[in-house]
């Protein structure tokens, strides 16, 4: 580690982000690439990731909230940028002025956006979302004809411009799921309805990371890549080798090393008891830093170049790993997770230990962890 006093830190390799964007853009061409950087860049740092993705050729950026969109604009990003999650009553004025593409699911949202456009004297960019089966955001198919017709009226009035039609997949990580075909057909039907209403969107998009790679027929004009941008597998067991590079490493320094005798209970509730004499390392991170309490038993941490199993329950500020008799010096480096090329555990392995997905592992990490970016210089 370069900082001898770092307790624990997240290190993000921005060159990996740029590389991953280049790889994905080549895979999906001629479709454009949207780099999804919501939720603080999946825990990697939104603005830094956005700049790195742009260097890798990302044509669009995607975020969930208006705050995220405006943060990117304040950071200097002037390219195509889409925001898709708002609630009734939010003020769209700044986003319309900043030429953010806004998503609408209802005539109510369209009218709110149009009123914002009137206030700022600009034509608002709007993308209409159809619910093709996820039953989350998006207009119901029964409401879609009225929504598209209302959007066209607002276009004729010069208040909005419909720039896109989009939806989101249910089971893209399972390429054999019949739901994928059902949603693709539903999406194409929705696009036809929109075009019949007189709309001429610039982009149609349905594919997320897994579908962008595994289902070429749904690439259309634009794909939205989130987890793959960060070098993690969106469809474990299905994705071909693309050369994606995980961008996040979590590491720090061991706080304490101590022997424990056979029969000693370890951590809260004595959920684990030493079967024989062993040694433990105290790792100074816990659920206060976003480490899942469900990680033990099952997860591992690399200490002194070897993987060590978690023992006992994860605490708020710390966790314990079994050194199995070794006694490395206190202050020795630990690696909680990383790319895996040095034998360290990966985010996917942590996800499997916690019965979750790698998205959740990397996105929830933070709290008192310092975050440091490396690389990222123009090439």
Tab-separated table of C-alpha atoms in Angstrom:
chain	number	residue	atom	x	y	z
A	1	UNK	CA	0.000	0.000	0.000
A	2	UNK	CA	1.249	3.477	-0.792
A	3	UNK	CA	-0.189	5.097	2.353
A	4	UNK	CA	1.286	3.485	5.477
A	5	UNK	CA	-1.462	4.883	7.737
A	6	UNK	CA	-4.486	3.823	5.680
A	7	UNK	CA	-6.782	1.743	7.881
A	8	UNK	CA	-8.875	0.542	4.982
A	9	UNK	CA	-9.635	1.895	1.535
A	10	UNK	CA	-11.402	1.342	-1.739
A	11	UNK	CA	-9.012	1.679	-4.668
A	12	UNK	CA	-10.648	2.225	-8.062
A	13	UNK	CA	-8.665	1.675	-11.242
A	14	UNK	CA	-10.012	4.225	-13.711
A	15	UNK	CA	-7.969	2.751	-16.548
A	16	UNK	CA	-9.965	-0.452	-16.041
A	17	UNK	CA	-13.197	1.537	-16.457
A	18	UNK	CA	-11.913	3.087	-19.679
A	19	UNK	CA	-10.793	-0.305	-20.942
A	20	UNK	CA	-14.150	-1.893	-20.135
A	21	UNK	CA	-15.999	0.885	-21.954
A	22	UNK	CA	-13.814	0.325	-25.014
A	23	UNK	CA	-14.474	-3.427	-24.922
A	24	UNK	CA	-18.227	-3.031	-24.534
A	25	UNK	CA	-18.475	-0.384	-27.219
A	26	UNK	CA	-16.723	-2.700	-29.661
A	27	UNK	CA	-19.015	-5.608	-28.729
A	28	UNK	CA	-22.274	-3.710	-29.228
A	29	UNK	CA	-21.343	-1.622	-32.288
A	30	UNK	CA	-23.018	-0.130	-34.229
A	31	UNK	CA	-25.329	0.484	-31.263
A	32	UNK	CA	-24.280	3.339	-28.994
A	33	UNK	CA	-23.079	2.714	-25.441
A	34	UNK	CA	-24.628	4.212	-22.319
A	35	UNK	CA	-22.396	3.987	-19.253
A	36	UNK	CA	-24.648	3.671	-16.210
A	37	UNK	CA	-23.044	5.586	-13.344
A	38	UNK	CA	-25.944	5.864	-10.878
A	39	UNK	CA	-25.555	5.133	-7.152
A	40	UNK	CA	-22.181	6.885	-7.059
A	41	UNK	CA	-20.922	4.795	-9.933
A	42	UNK	CA	-21.945	1.530	-8.230
A	43	UNK	CA	-19.737	2.566	-5.326
A	44	UNK	CA	-16.775	3.468	-7.545
A	45	UNK	CA	-17.257	7.264	-7.635
A	46	UNK	CA	-19.764	8.677	-10.111
A	47	UNK	CA	-17.912	11.649	-11.599
A	48	UNK	CA	-14.570	9.883	-11.834
A	49	UNK	CA	-16.165	6.851	-13.475
A	50	UNK	CA	-18.139	9.043	-15.867
A	51	UNK	CA	-14.987	10.764	-17.076
A	52	UNK	CA	-13.192	7.427	-17.480
A	53	UNK	CA	-16.133	5.935	-19.384
A	54	UNK	CA	-16.265	8.928	-21.709
A	55	UNK	CA	-12.565	8.380	-22.451
A	56	UNK	CA	-13.465	4.814	-23.384
A	57	UNK	CA	-16.044	5.992	-25.904
A	58	UNK	CA	-19.284	6.005	-23.901
A	59	UNK	CA	-21.795	7.942	-25.988
A	60	UNK	CA	-24.274	8.405	-23.145
A	61	UNK	CA	-24.289	8.438	-19.361
A	62	UNK	CA	-27.213	7.067	-17.370
A	63	UNK	CA	-28.315	7.961	-13.838
A	64	UNK	CA	-31.378	7.417	-11.705
A	65	UNK	CA	-32.015	10.771	-10.030
A	66	UNK	CA	-32.078	14.442	-10.946
A	67	UNK	CA	-29.465	15.158	-8.282
A	68	UNK	CA	-27.108	12.684	-9.938
A	69	UNK	CA	-27.698	14.223	-13.356
A	70	UNK	CA	-27.010	17.744	-12.151
A	71	UNK	CA	-23.892	16.627	-10.278
A	72	UNK	CA	-22.505	15.337	-13.569
A	73	UNK	CA	-23.357	18.576	-15.332
A	74	UNK	CA	-21.651	20.583	-12.584
A	75	UNK	CA	-18.628	18.320	-13.003
A	76	UNK	CA	-18.417	19.488	-16.591
A	77	UNK	CA	-20.031	16.679	-18.566
A	78	UNK	CA	-21.836	18.087	-21.584
A	79	UNK	CA	-22.637	14.881	-23.479
A	80	UNK	CA	-25.865	12.946	-23.748
A	81	UNK	CA	-27.160	12.151	-20.290
A	82	UNK	CA	-30.332	10.337	-19.248
A	83	UNK	CA	-32.163	10.360	-15.910
A	84	UNK	CA	-35.013	7.932	-15.256
A	85	UNK	CA	-36.337	8.047	-11.688
A	86	UNK	CA	-38.374	10.982	-10.385
A	87	UNK	CA	-41.398	11.452	-8.167
A	88	UNK	CA	-44.441	13.723	-8.560
A	89	UNK	CA	-43.664	17.344	-7.776
A	90	UNK	CA	-39.941	17.297	-8.528
A	91	UNK	CA	-38.609	20.395	-10.267
A	92	UNK	CA	-37.278	19.611	-13.710
A	93	UNK	CA	-36.219	23.166	-14.561
A	94	UNK	CA	-32.462	22.774	-14.088
A	95	UNK	CA	-32.406	19.424	-15.866
A	96	UNK	CA	-34.332	20.776	-18.855
A	97	UNK	CA	-31.991	23.763	-18.997
A	98	UNK	CA	-28.991	21.398	-18.831
A	99	UNK	CA	-30.371	19.266	-21.700
A	100	UNK	CA	-30.774	16.104	-19.645
A	101	UNK	CA	-32.953	13.445	-21.273
A	102	UNK	CA	-35.800	12.822	-18.816
A	103	UNK	CA	-37.877	9.674	-18.595
A	104	UNK	CA	-41.660	9.765	-18.377
A	105	UNK	CA	-44.099	6.950	-17.637
A	106	UNK	CA	-47.345	8.938	-17.441
A	107	UNK	CA	-49.184	11.953	-18.825
A	108	UNK	CA	-48.791	13.563	-15.386
A	109	UNK	CA	-45.006	13.380	-15.682
A	110	UNK	CA	-45.113	14.647	-19.268
A	111	UNK	CA	-47.125	17.661	-18.193
A	112	UNK	CA	-44.748	18.435	-15.325
A	113	UNK	CA	-41.790	18.290	-17.709
A	114	UNK	CA	-43.606	20.436	-20.263
A	115	UNK	CA	-44.367	23.095	-17.643
A	116	UNK	CA	-40.688	23.142	-16.685
A	117	UNK	CA	-39.815	23.607	-20.353
A	118	UNK	CA	-42.203	26.566	-20.499
A	119	UNK	CA	-40.582	28.155	-17.451
A	120	UNK	CA	-37.033	27.927	-18.781
A	121	UNK	CA	-37.824	28.571	-22.421
A	122	UNK	CA	-36.331	25.333	-23.707
A	123	UNK	CA	-37.672	22.239	-25.459
A	124	UNK	CA	-37.401	19.340	-23.006
A	125	UNK	CA	-35.829	16.066	-24.064
A	126	UNK	CA	-38.051	13.160	-23.012
A	127	UNK	CA	-37.773	9.389	-23.247
A	128	UNK	CA	-40.931	7.346	-22.812
A	129	UNK	CA	-40.700	4.074	-20.900
A	130	UNK	CA	-42.977	1.106	-21.514
A	131	UNK	CA	-43.366	-1.680	-18.956
A	132	UNK	CA	-42.750	-4.840	-20.966
A	133	UNK	CA	-43.002	-7.217	-18.021
A	134	UNK	CA	-40.811	-6.134	-15.123
A	135	UNK	CA	-43.827	-4.534	-13.406
A	136	UNK	CA	-41.592	-1.769	-12.111
A	137	UNK	CA	-41.314	1.681	-13.721
A	138	UNK	CA	-42.912	2.250	-17.095
A	139	UNK	CA	-46.336	2.759	-18.580
A	140	UNK	CA	-48.742	-0.145	-18.706
A	141	UNK	CA	-49.377	-1.365	-22.212
A	142	UNK	CA	-53.042	-0.419	-21.847
A	143	UNK	CA	-51.985	3.190	-21.130
A	144	UNK	CA	-49.277	3.352	-23.769
A	145	UNK	CA	-51.385	4.587	-26.739
A	146	UNK	CA	-52.716	7.521	-24.709
A	147	UNK	CA	-49.226	8.336	-23.401
A	148	UNK	CA	-47.677	8.386	-26.868
A	149	UNK	CA	-50.515	10.475	-28.289
A	150	UNK	CA	-50.192	12.976	-25.436
A	151	UNK	CA	-46.442	13.157	-26.010
A	152	UNK	CA	-47.017	13.854	-29.693
A	153	UNK	CA	-49.417	16.719	-28.839
A	154	UNK	CA	-46.766	18.259	-26.590
A	155	UNK	CA	-44.235	17.868	-29.395
A	156	UNK	CA	-46.518	19.693	-31.830
A	157	UNK	CA	-46.812	22.486	-29.265
A	158	UNK	CA	-43.026	22.769	-29.264
A	159	UNK	CA	-42.680	21.982	-25.542
A	160	UNK	CA	-40.970	18.566	-25.600
A	161	UNK	CA	-39.043	16.360	-27.996
A	162	UNK	CA	-39.381	12.605	-27.606
A	163	UNK	CA	-35.800	11.398	-27.996
A	164	UNK	CA	-36.215	7.757	-26.980
A	165	UNK	CA	-38.410	4.759	-26.253
A	166	UNK	CA	-37.100	2.295	-23.718
A	167	UNK	CA	-37.806	-0.551	-21.310
A	168	UNK	CA	-35.953	-2.916	-18.984
A	169	UNK	CA	-35.490	-6.685	-19.041
A	170	UNK	CA	-36.498	-9.161	-16.361
A	171	UNK	CA	-34.126	-12.088	-16.915
A	172	UNK	CA	-31.282	-10.988	-19.144
A	173	UNK	CA	-28.839	-12.926	-16.946
A	174	UNK	CA	-30.658	-16.125	-17.985
A	175	UNK	CA	-30.399	-16.247	-21.781
A	176	UNK	CA	-32.696	-19.284	-21.946
A	177	UNK	CA	-35.583	-17.580	-20.152
A	178	UNK	CA	-38.664	-17.308	-22.400
A	179	UNK	CA	-39.419	-13.943	-20.789
A	180	UNK	CA	-36.671	-12.369	-22.901
A	181	UNK	CA	-38.492	-13.145	-26.129
A	182	UNK	CA	-41.828	-12.008	-24.693
A	183	UNK	CA	-40.334	-8.673	-23.675
A	184	UNK	CA	-38.584	-8.139	-26.992
A	185	UNK	CA	-41.857	-8.648	-28.858
A	186	UNK	CA	-43.725	-6.353	-26.449
A	187	UNK	CA	-41.081	-3.673	-26.870
A	188	UNK	CA	-41.241	-3.765	-30.650
A	189	UNK	CA	-45.031	-3.514	-30.470
A	190	UNK	CA	-44.722	-0.463	-28.216
A	191	UNK	CA	-42.287	1.187	-30.618
A	192	UNK	CA	-44.736	0.587	-33.475
A	193	UNK	CA	-47.538	2.225	-31.467
A	194	UNK	CA	-45.329	5.230	-30.744
A	195	UNK	CA	-44.384	5.594	-34.398
A	196	UNK	CA	-48.037	5.307	-35.423
A	197	UNK	CA	-48.755	8.223	-33.087
A	198	UNK	CA	-46.224	10.262	-35.055
A	199	UNK	CA	-43.209	9.970	-32.756
A	200	UNK	CA	-39.750	9.520	-34.273
A	201	UNK	CA	-37.382	8.715	-31.383
A	202	UNK	CA	-33.633	8.976	-31.888
A	203	UNK	CA	-32.934	5.871	-29.814
A	204	UNK	CA	-34.725	2.696	-28.823
A	205	UNK	CA	-33.116	0.776	-25.961
A	206	UNK	CA	-33.895	-2.346	-23.991
A	207	UNK	CA	-30.573	-4.083	-23.299
A	208	UNK	CA	-28.661	-3.906	-20.035
A	209	UNK	CA	-25.161	-5.375	-19.557
A	210	UNK	CA	-26.099	-9.045	-19.883
A	211	UNK	CA	-28.422	-8.570	-22.842
A	212	UNK	CA	-25.955	-6.280	-24.584
A	213	UNK	CA	-23.554	-9.206	-24.791
A	214	UNK	CA	-25.838	-12.236	-24.887
A	215	UNK	CA	-28.806	-11.073	-26.981
A	216	UNK	CA	-27.743	-9.077	-30.047
A	217	UNK	CA	-31.337	-8.737	-31.270
A	218	UNK	CA	-32.154	-6.302	-28.438
A	219	UNK	CA	-29.225	-3.945	-28.922
A	220	UNK	CA	-31.318	-1.669	-31.144
A	221	UNK	CA	-29.816	1.862	-31.154
A	222	UNK	CA	-28.374	1.994	-27.640
A	223	UNK	CA	-27.414	-0.365	-24.814
A	224	UNK	CA	-27.161	0.489	-21.120
A	225	UNK	CA	-24.132	-1.087	-19.462
A	226	UNK	CA	-23.780	-0.838	-15.719
A	227	UNK	CA	-22.149	-3.715	-13.878
A	228	UNK	CA	-20.069	-4.800	-16.882
A	229	UNK	CA	-18.564	-1.302	-17.046
A	230	UNK	CA	-17.049	-2.016	-13.628
A	231	UNK	CA	-15.576	-5.303	-14.851
A	232	UNK	CA	-18.037	-7.599	-13.090
A	233	UNK	CA	-19.997	-10.413	-14.700
A	234	UNK	CA	-23.708	-9.619	-15.184
A	235	UNK	CA	-24.560	-13.241	-16.005
A	236	UNK	CA	-22.231	-15.626	-14.146
A	237	UNK	CA	-21.839	-18.873	-16.035
A	238	UNK	CA	-23.138	-17.454	-19.308
A	239	UNK	CA	-20.938	-14.560	-20.376
A	240	UNK	CA	-18.094	-15.287	-22.804
A	241	UNK	CA	-14.604	-14.092	-21.950
A	242	UNK	CA	-14.485	-10.463	-23.020
A	243	UNK	CA	-11.412	-9.275	-21.165
A	244	UNK	CA	-13.300	-7.051	-18.752
A	245	UNK	CA	-11.190	-5.908	-15.792
A	246	UNK	CA	-12.714	-5.480	-12.301
A	247	UNK	CA	-12.000	-1.914	-11.242
A	248	UNK	CA	-12.400	-2.110	-7.456
A	249	UNK	CA	-10.012	-3.350	-4.783
A	250	UNK	CA	-10.766	-3.094	-1.061
A	251	UNK	CA	-7.742	-3.350	1.175
A	252	UNK	CA	-6.195	-2.133	4.395
A	253	UNK	CA	-4.001	-3.108	7.318
A	254	UNK	CA	-4.550	-5.786	9.928
A	255	UNK	CA	-5.263	-4.174	13.289
A	256	UNK	CA	-4.295	-7.066	15.561
A	257	UNK	CA	-3.070	-10.668	15.485
A	258	UNK	CA	-3.732	-12.953	18.419
A	259	UNK	CA	-3.676	-16.633	19.390
A	260	UNK	CA	-6.878	-18.277	20.563
A	261	UNK	CA	-7.050	-21.686	22.213
A	262	UNK	CA	-9.219	-24.627	21.259
A	263	UNK	CA	-12.726	-24.128	22.618
A	264	UNK	CA	-12.624	-20.319	22.489
A	265	UNK	CA	-15.806	-18.695	21.203
A	266	UNK	CA	-15.336	-15.966	18.618
A	267	UNK	CA	-17.324	-12.739	18.123
A	268	UNK	CA	-20.944	-12.033	19.084
A	269	UNK	CA	-23.024	-14.976	20.171
A	270	UNK	CA	-20.036	-17.287	19.822
A	271	UNK	CA	-21.406	-18.324	16.438
A	272	UNK	CA	-18.023	-19.971	15.814
A	273	UNK	CA	-15.856	-21.856	18.278
A	274	UNK	CA	-12.235	-22.747	17.617
A	275	UNK	CA	-11.922	-26.498	17.207
A	276	UNK	CA	-8.187	-26.357	17.882
A	277	UNK	CA	-5.556	-23.801	18.805
A	278	UNK	CA	-5.333	-21.175	16.090
A	279	UNK	CA	-4.597	-17.530	15.422
A	280	UNK	CA	-6.938	-14.731	14.382
A	281	UNK	CA	-6.473	-11.441	12.541
A	282	UNK	CA	-8.630	-8.457	13.422
A	283	UNK	CA	-9.695	-6.713	10.182
A	284	UNK	CA	-10.802	-3.097	10.848
A	285	UNK	CA	-13.933	-3.045	8.687
A	286	UNK	CA	-17.471	-4.207	9.368
A	287	UNK	CA	-21.060	-3.574	8.454
A	288	UNK	CA	-20.443	0.117	9.124
A	289	UNK	CA	-18.373	-0.005	5.944
A	290	UNK	CA	-21.019	-2.014	4.109
A	291	UNK	CA	-19.621	-5.490	4.757
A	292	UNK	CA	-22.669	-7.796	4.785
A	293	UNK	CA	-23.258	-9.453	8.141
A	294	UNK	CA	-24.291	-12.525	6.164
A	295	UNK	CA	-20.734	-12.893	4.843
A	296	UNK	CA	-19.747	-15.286	7.615
A	297	UNK	CA	-19.466	-18.154	7.271
A	298	UNK	CA	-18.367	-18.418	3.660
A	299	UNK	CA	-16.411	-15.316	2.707
A	300	UNK	CA	-12.639	-15.034	2.744
A	301	UNK	CA	-10.053	-12.254	3.092
A	302	UNK	CA	-6.519	-12.372	1.762
A	303	UNK	CA	-3.910	-11.754	4.497
A	304	UNK	CA	-0.175	-12.032	3.864
A	305	UNK	CA	-0.837	-13.462	0.408
A	306	UNK	CA	-3.179	-16.256	1.551
A	307	UNK	CA	-6.941	-16.514	1.683
A	308	UNK	CA	-8.290	-16.706	5.210
A	309	UNK	CA	-11.859	-17.653	6.205
A	310	UNK	CA	-14.079	-15.305	8.189
A	311	UNK	CA	-14.808	-16.545	11.700
A	312	UNK	CA	-17.733	-15.486	13.860
A	313	UNK	CA	-20.162	-12.702	13.117
A	314	UNK	CA	-19.238	-9.542	11.261
A	315	UNK	CA	-19.374	-6.591	13.677
A	316	UNK	CA	-20.071	-2.919	12.993
A	317	UNK	CA	-16.407	-1.914	12.842
A	318	UNK	CA	-14.438	-5.122	12.492
A	319	UNK	CA	-14.378	-8.765	11.534
A	320	UNK	CA	-12.115	-11.711	12.295
A	321	UNK	CA	-10.347	-14.143	10.003
A	322	UNK	CA	-8.631	-17.412	10.841
A	323	UNK	CA	-4.868	-17.346	10.263
A	324	UNK	CA	-4.680	-21.066	11.080
A	325	UNK	CA	-1.584	-20.697	13.215
A	326	UNK	CA	0.254	-18.080	11.173
A	327	UNK	CA	1.440	-14.940	12.943
A	328	UNK	CA	1.981	-12.176	10.388
A	329	UNK	CA	2.936	-8.789	11.737
A	330	UNK	CA	0.208	-6.424	12.814
A	331	UNK	CA	-0.147	-3.854	10.036
A	332	UNK	CA	0.198	-6.536	7.359
A	333	UNK	CA	-1.914	-5.788	4.296
A	334	UNK	CA	-5.260	-7.471	3.855
A	335	UNK	CA	-7.303	-7.547	0.637
A	336	UNK	CA	-11.011	-7.956	1.114
A	337	UNK	CA	-11.766	-8.181	-2.587
A	338	UNK	CA	-10.167	-7.305	-5.877
A	339	UNK	CA	-9.801	-8.395	-9.497
A	340	UNK	CA	-8.645	-11.870	-8.438
A	341	UNK	CA	-5.473	-11.851	-10.482
A	342	UNK	CA	-3.330	-12.015	-7.342
A	343	UNK	CA	-5.362	-14.757	-5.720
A	344	UNK	CA	-7.532	-12.372	-3.713
A	345	UNK	CA	-11.285	-12.950	-3.316
A	346	UNK	CA	-13.519	-11.277	-5.899
A	347	UNK	CA	-16.763	-9.370	-5.565
A	348	UNK	CA	-18.529	-12.314	-7.200
A	349	UNK	CA	-17.175	-14.705	-4.563
A	350	UNK	CA	-18.340	-12.377	-1.812
A	351	UNK	CA	-21.738	-12.235	-3.479
A	352	UNK	CA	-21.987	-16.027	-3.551
A	353	UNK	CA	-20.995	-16.227	0.118
A	354	UNK	CA	-23.808	-13.772	0.962
A	355	UNK	CA	-26.385	-15.249	-1.429
A	356	UNK	CA	-26.636	-11.990	-3.332
A	357	UNK	CA	-25.229	-10.368	-6.479
A	358	UNK	CA	-21.959	-8.558	-7.068
A	359	UNK	CA	-23.899	-5.341	-7.759
A	360	UNK	CA	-24.957	-5.200	-4.108
A	361	UNK	CA	-21.495	-5.995	-2.766
A	362	UNK	CA	-19.662	-3.166	-4.529
A	363	UNK	CA	-22.471	-0.602	-4.339
A	364	UNK	CA	-22.960	-0.858	-0.580
A	365	UNK	CA	-19.259	-0.532	0.285
A	366	UNK	CA	-18.375	2.860	1.731
A	367	UNK	CA	-19.055	4.246	5.178
A	368	UNK	CA	-15.677	4.983	6.743
A	369	UNK	CA	-13.701	3.455	3.887
A	370	UNK	CA	-11.491	5.979	2.141
A	371	UNK	CA	-11.795	5.905	-1.630
A	372	UNK	CA	-8.828	6.513	-3.893
A	373	UNK	CA	-8.739	6.599	-7.677
A	374	UNK	CA	-5.711	5.538	-9.671
A	375	UNK	CA	-5.005	5.863	-13.375
A	376	UNK	CA	-7.423	7.820	-15.464
A	377	UNK	CA	-5.001	10.025	-17.359
A	378	UNK	CA	-5.814	10.862	-20.986
A	379	UNK	CA	-4.041	8.540	-23.386
